[in-house]
Every structure is written in C-alpha cells, then in structure tokens.
PDB file of C-alpha atoms in Angstrom:
ATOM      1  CA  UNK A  17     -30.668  24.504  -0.143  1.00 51.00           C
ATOM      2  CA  UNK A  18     -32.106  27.026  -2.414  1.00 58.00           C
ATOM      3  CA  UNK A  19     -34.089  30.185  -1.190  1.00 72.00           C
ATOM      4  CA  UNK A  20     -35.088  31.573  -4.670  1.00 67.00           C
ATOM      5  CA  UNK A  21     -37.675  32.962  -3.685  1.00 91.00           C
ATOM      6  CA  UNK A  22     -35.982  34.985  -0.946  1.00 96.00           C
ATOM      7  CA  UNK A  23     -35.363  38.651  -1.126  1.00 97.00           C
ATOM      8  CA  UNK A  24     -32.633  40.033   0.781  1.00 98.00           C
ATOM      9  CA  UNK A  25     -31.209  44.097   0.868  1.00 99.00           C
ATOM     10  CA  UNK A  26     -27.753  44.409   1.900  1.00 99.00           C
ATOM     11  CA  UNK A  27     -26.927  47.805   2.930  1.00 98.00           C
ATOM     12  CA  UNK A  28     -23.432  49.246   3.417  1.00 97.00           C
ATOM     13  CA  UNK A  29     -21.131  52.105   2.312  1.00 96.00           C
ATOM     14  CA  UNK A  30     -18.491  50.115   1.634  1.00 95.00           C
ATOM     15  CA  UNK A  31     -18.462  48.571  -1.747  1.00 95.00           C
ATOM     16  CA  UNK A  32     -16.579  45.671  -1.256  1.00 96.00           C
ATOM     17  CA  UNK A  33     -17.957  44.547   2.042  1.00 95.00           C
ATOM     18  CA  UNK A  34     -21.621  44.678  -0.366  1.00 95.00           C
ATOM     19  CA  UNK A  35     -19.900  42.666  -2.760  1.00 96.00           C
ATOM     20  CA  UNK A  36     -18.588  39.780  -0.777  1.00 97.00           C
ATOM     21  CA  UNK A  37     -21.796  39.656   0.685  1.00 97.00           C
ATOM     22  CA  UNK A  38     -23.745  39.871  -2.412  1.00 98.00           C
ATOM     23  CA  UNK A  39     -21.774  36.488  -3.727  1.00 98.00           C
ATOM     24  CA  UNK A  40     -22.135  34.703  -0.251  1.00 98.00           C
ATOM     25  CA  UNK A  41     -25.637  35.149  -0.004  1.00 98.00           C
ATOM     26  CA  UNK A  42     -26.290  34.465  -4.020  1.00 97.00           C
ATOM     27  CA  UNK A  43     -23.777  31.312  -2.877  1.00 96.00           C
ATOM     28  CA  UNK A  44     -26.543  30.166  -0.439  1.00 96.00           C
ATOM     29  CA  UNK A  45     -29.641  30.613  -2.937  1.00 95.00           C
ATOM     30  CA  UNK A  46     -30.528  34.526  -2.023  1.00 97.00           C
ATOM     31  CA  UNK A  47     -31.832  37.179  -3.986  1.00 97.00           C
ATOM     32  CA  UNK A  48     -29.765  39.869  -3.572  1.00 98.00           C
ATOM     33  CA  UNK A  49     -30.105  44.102  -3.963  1.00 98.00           C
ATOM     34  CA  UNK A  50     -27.530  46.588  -2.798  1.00 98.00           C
ATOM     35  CA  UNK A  51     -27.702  49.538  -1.342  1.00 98.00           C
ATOM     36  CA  UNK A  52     -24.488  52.123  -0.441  1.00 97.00           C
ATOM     37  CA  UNK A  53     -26.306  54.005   1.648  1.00 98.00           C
ATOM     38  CA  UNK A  54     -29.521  54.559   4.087  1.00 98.00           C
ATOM     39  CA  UNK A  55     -31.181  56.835   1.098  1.00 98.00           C
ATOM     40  CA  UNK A  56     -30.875  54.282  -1.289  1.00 98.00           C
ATOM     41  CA  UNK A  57     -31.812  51.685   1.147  1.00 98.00           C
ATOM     42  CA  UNK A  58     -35.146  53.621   1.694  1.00 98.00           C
ATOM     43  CA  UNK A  59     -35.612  53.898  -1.767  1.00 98.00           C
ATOM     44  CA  UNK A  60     -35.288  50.319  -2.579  1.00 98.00           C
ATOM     45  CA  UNK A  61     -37.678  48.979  -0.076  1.00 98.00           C
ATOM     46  CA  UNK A  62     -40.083  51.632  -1.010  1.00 97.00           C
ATOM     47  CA  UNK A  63     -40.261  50.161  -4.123  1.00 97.00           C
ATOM     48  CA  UNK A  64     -39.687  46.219  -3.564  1.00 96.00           C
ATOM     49  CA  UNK A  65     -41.143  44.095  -0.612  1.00 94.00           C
ATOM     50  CA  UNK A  66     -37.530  42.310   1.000  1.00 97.00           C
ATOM     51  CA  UNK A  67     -37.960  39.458   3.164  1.00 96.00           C
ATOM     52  CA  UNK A  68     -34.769  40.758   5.081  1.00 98.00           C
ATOM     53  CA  UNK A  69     -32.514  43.737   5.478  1.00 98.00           C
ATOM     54  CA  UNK A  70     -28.670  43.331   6.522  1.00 98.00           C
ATOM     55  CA  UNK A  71     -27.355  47.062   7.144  1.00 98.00           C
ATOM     56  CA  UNK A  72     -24.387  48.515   8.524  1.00 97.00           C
ATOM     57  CA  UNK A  73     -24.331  50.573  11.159  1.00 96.00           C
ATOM     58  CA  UNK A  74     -21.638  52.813  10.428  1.00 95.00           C
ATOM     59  CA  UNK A  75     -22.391  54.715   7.122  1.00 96.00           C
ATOM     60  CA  UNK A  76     -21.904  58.276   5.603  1.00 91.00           C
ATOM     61  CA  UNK A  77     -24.938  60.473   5.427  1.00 90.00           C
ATOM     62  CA  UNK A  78     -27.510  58.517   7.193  1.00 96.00           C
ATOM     63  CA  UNK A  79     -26.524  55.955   9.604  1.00 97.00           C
ATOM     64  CA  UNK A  80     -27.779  52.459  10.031  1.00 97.00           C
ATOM     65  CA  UNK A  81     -30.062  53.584  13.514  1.00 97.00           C
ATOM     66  CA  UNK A  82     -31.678  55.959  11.271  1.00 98.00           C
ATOM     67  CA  UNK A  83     -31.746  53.633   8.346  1.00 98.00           C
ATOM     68  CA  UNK A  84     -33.574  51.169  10.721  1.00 98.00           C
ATOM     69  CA  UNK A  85     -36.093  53.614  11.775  1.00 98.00           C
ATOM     70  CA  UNK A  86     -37.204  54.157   8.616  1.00 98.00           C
ATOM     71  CA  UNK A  87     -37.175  51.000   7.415  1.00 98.00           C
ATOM     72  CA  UNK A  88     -39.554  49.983  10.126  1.00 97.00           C
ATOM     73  CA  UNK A  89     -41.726  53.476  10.066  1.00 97.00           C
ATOM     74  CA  UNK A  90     -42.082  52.063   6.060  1.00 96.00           C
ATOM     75  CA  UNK A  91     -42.765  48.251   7.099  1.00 94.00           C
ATOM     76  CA  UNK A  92     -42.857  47.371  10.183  1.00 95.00           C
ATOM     77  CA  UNK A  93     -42.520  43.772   9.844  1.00 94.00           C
ATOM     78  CA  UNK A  94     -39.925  43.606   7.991  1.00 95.00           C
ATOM     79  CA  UNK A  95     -36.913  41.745   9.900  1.00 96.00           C
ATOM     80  CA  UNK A  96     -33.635  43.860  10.211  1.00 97.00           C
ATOM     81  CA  UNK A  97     -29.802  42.979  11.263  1.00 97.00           C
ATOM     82  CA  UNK A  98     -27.816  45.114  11.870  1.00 97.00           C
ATOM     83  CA  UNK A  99     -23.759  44.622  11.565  1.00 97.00           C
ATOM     84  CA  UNK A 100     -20.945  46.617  13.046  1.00 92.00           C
ATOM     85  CA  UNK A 101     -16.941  46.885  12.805  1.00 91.00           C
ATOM     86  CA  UNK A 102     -17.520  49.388  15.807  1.00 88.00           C
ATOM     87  CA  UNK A 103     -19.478  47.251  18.969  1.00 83.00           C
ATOM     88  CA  UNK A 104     -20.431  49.040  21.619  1.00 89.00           C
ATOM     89  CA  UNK A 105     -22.782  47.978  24.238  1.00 93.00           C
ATOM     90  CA  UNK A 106     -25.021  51.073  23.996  1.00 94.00           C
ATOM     91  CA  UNK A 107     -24.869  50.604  19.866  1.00 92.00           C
ATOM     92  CA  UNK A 108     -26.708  47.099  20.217  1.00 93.00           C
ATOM     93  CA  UNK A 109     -28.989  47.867  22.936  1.00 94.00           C
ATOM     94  CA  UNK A 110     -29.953  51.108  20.611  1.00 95.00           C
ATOM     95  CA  UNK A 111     -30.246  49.072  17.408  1.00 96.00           C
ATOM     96  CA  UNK A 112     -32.729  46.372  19.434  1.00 95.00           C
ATOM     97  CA  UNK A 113     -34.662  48.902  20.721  1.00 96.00           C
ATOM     98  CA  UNK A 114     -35.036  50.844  17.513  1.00 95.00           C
ATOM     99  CA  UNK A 115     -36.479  47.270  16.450  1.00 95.00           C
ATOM    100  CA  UNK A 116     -33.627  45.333  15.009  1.00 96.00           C
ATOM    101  CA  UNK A 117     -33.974  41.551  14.684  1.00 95.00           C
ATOM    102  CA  UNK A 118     -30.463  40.829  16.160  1.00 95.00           C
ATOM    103  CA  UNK A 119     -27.006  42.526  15.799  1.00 95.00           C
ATOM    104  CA  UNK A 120     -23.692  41.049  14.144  1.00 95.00           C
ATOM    105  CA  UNK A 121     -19.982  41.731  14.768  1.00 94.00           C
ATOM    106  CA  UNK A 122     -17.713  42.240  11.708  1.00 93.00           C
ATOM    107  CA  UNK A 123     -15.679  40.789  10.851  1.00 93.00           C
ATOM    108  CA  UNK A 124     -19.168  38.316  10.146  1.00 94.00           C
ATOM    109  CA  UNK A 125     -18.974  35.081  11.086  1.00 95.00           C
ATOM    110  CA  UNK A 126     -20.412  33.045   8.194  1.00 95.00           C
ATOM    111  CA  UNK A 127     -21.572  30.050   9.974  1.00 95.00           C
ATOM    112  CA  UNK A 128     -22.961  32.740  12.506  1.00 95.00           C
ATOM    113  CA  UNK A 129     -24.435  34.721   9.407  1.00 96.00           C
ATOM    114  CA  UNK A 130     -26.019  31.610   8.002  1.00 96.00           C
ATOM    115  CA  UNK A 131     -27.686  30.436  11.105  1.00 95.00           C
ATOM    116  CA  UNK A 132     -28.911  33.951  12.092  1.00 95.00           C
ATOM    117  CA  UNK A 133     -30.612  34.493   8.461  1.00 96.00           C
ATOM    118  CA  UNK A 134     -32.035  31.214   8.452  1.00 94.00           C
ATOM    119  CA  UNK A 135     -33.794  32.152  12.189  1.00 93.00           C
ATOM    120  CA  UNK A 136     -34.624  35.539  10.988  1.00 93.00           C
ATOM    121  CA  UNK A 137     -36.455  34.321   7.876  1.00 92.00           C
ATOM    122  CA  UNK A 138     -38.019  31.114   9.967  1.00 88.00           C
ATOM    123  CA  UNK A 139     -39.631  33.248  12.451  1.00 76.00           C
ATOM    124  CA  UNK A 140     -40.847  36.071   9.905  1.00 73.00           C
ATOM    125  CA  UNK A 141     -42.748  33.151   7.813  1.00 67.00           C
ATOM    126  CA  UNK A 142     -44.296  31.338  11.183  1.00 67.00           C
ATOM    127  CA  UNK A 143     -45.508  34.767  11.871  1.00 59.00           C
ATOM    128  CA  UNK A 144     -46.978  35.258   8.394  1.00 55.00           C
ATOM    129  CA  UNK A 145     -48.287  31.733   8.711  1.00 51.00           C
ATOM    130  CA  UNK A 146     -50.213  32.571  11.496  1.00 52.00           C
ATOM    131  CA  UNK A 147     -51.851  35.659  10.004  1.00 47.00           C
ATOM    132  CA  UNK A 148     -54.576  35.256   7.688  1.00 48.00           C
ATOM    133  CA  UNK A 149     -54.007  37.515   4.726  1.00 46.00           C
ATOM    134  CA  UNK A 150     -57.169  39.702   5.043  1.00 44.00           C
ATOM    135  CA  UNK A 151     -56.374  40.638   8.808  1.00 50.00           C
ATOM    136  CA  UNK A 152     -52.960  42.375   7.561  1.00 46.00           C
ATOM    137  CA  UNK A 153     -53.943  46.062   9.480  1.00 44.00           C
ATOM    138  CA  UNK A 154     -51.261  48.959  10.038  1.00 43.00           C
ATOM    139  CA  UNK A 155     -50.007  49.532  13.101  1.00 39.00           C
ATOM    140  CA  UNK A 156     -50.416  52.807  14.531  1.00 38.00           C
ATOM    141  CA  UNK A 157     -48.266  54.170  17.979  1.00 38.00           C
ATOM    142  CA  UNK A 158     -49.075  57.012  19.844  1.00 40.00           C
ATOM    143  CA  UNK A 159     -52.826  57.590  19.239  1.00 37.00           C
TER     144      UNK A 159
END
C-alpha cells in the first residue's frame, strides 16, 4: 500500500533512531522529514503542512511536551504521537492532555507503529471529510 501522498515529521535527537524510522516509514509508502530537535520541528511545520508528527519525548533543548504544545498552538489539528524510552504514567497522561493523538513505548513495536499511523491518519481524513473546506475557522481558547 502506497501513501505518497502522505506527509509525515519524525522528530528525535537521536540520529539513528530518525534514521531507522525514516527508512521504515519510506518502506511503507511515507513521505518523510526529520527533525533533531523541537526548534527544528517548529520550524518545519511552520513551513510545510504534515499530515502527522511522531516526536520523542525525551530531547535536548526543548522537550517533546513542549514540542507538542507548539505544534498544536501552530495547527491544531494536526495529529501527534508521541514515543518514549522513559514511560511513566504521569508522562502519558501529560502528553494526552497536552493533545497528543496516542503515546508509544520504545523500543516501537512496528506492527504496533503501523496500525497506530494507519488509525491516526484514518481518523484525521474522516474528520477532514466531514468539514467542508470553506468552514475551516481558528480555534480560539480562553476568550
């Protein structure tokens, strides 16, 4: 199955983890962009719509909670896992709440990964399906 037209940002500080991810993903038909860090991650999808973010949560300089925030204060519908050597209980109920899509142990399960993409991207397209384009508005909190 090919997903050419799918745009996903991988974000993590460690190079090799991006890498092995990059040619899994590419594997399965993905578009793929890197990021090593929550800065560059912010960069990227200021400049390029992404139909999915994968980011680490465990990262110099900027961690993936705040790299989450931001991706959401930026677009909020964009979908967002987040993955984690480190689990905690307190970690994932953070990451939810801060508006991630669903949260993945390393190391990932690729079978796991697969399925959880394929959900992510499924539900983000039945909700754009049921939007008409013109009624896109942004969503303001707290006023």
């Amino acid at each position: 199955m090919t997903h050419d037209n799918i745009d996903i940002l991988v974000v993590d500080d460690d190079i090799s983890h991006c890498t092995i991810l990059q040619a899994l993903l590419r594997g399965w038909g993905y578009n793929v962009a890197l990021a090593n860090s929550g800065r560059q991650a912010l960069e990227q999808v200021r400049e390029q719509v992404f139909d999915l973010v994968l980011c680490d949560v465990r990262m110099a300089e900027m961690d993936g909670i705040a790299t989450l925030k931001e991706i959401k204060a930026l677009n909020p519908a964009i979908p967002v896992l987040i993955m984690t050597a480190y689990s905690s209980v307190e970690t994932a109920v953070e990451a939810l709440k801060t508006g991630a899509l669903d949260y993945l142990i390393k190391p990932l399960d690729f079978d796991n990964l697969q399925a959880t993409l394929e959900k992510a991207l499924a539900h983000t397209h039945s909700i754009d399906a049921e939007t008409p384009a013109g009624d896109c508005q942004p969503v303001r909190y707290g006023r």
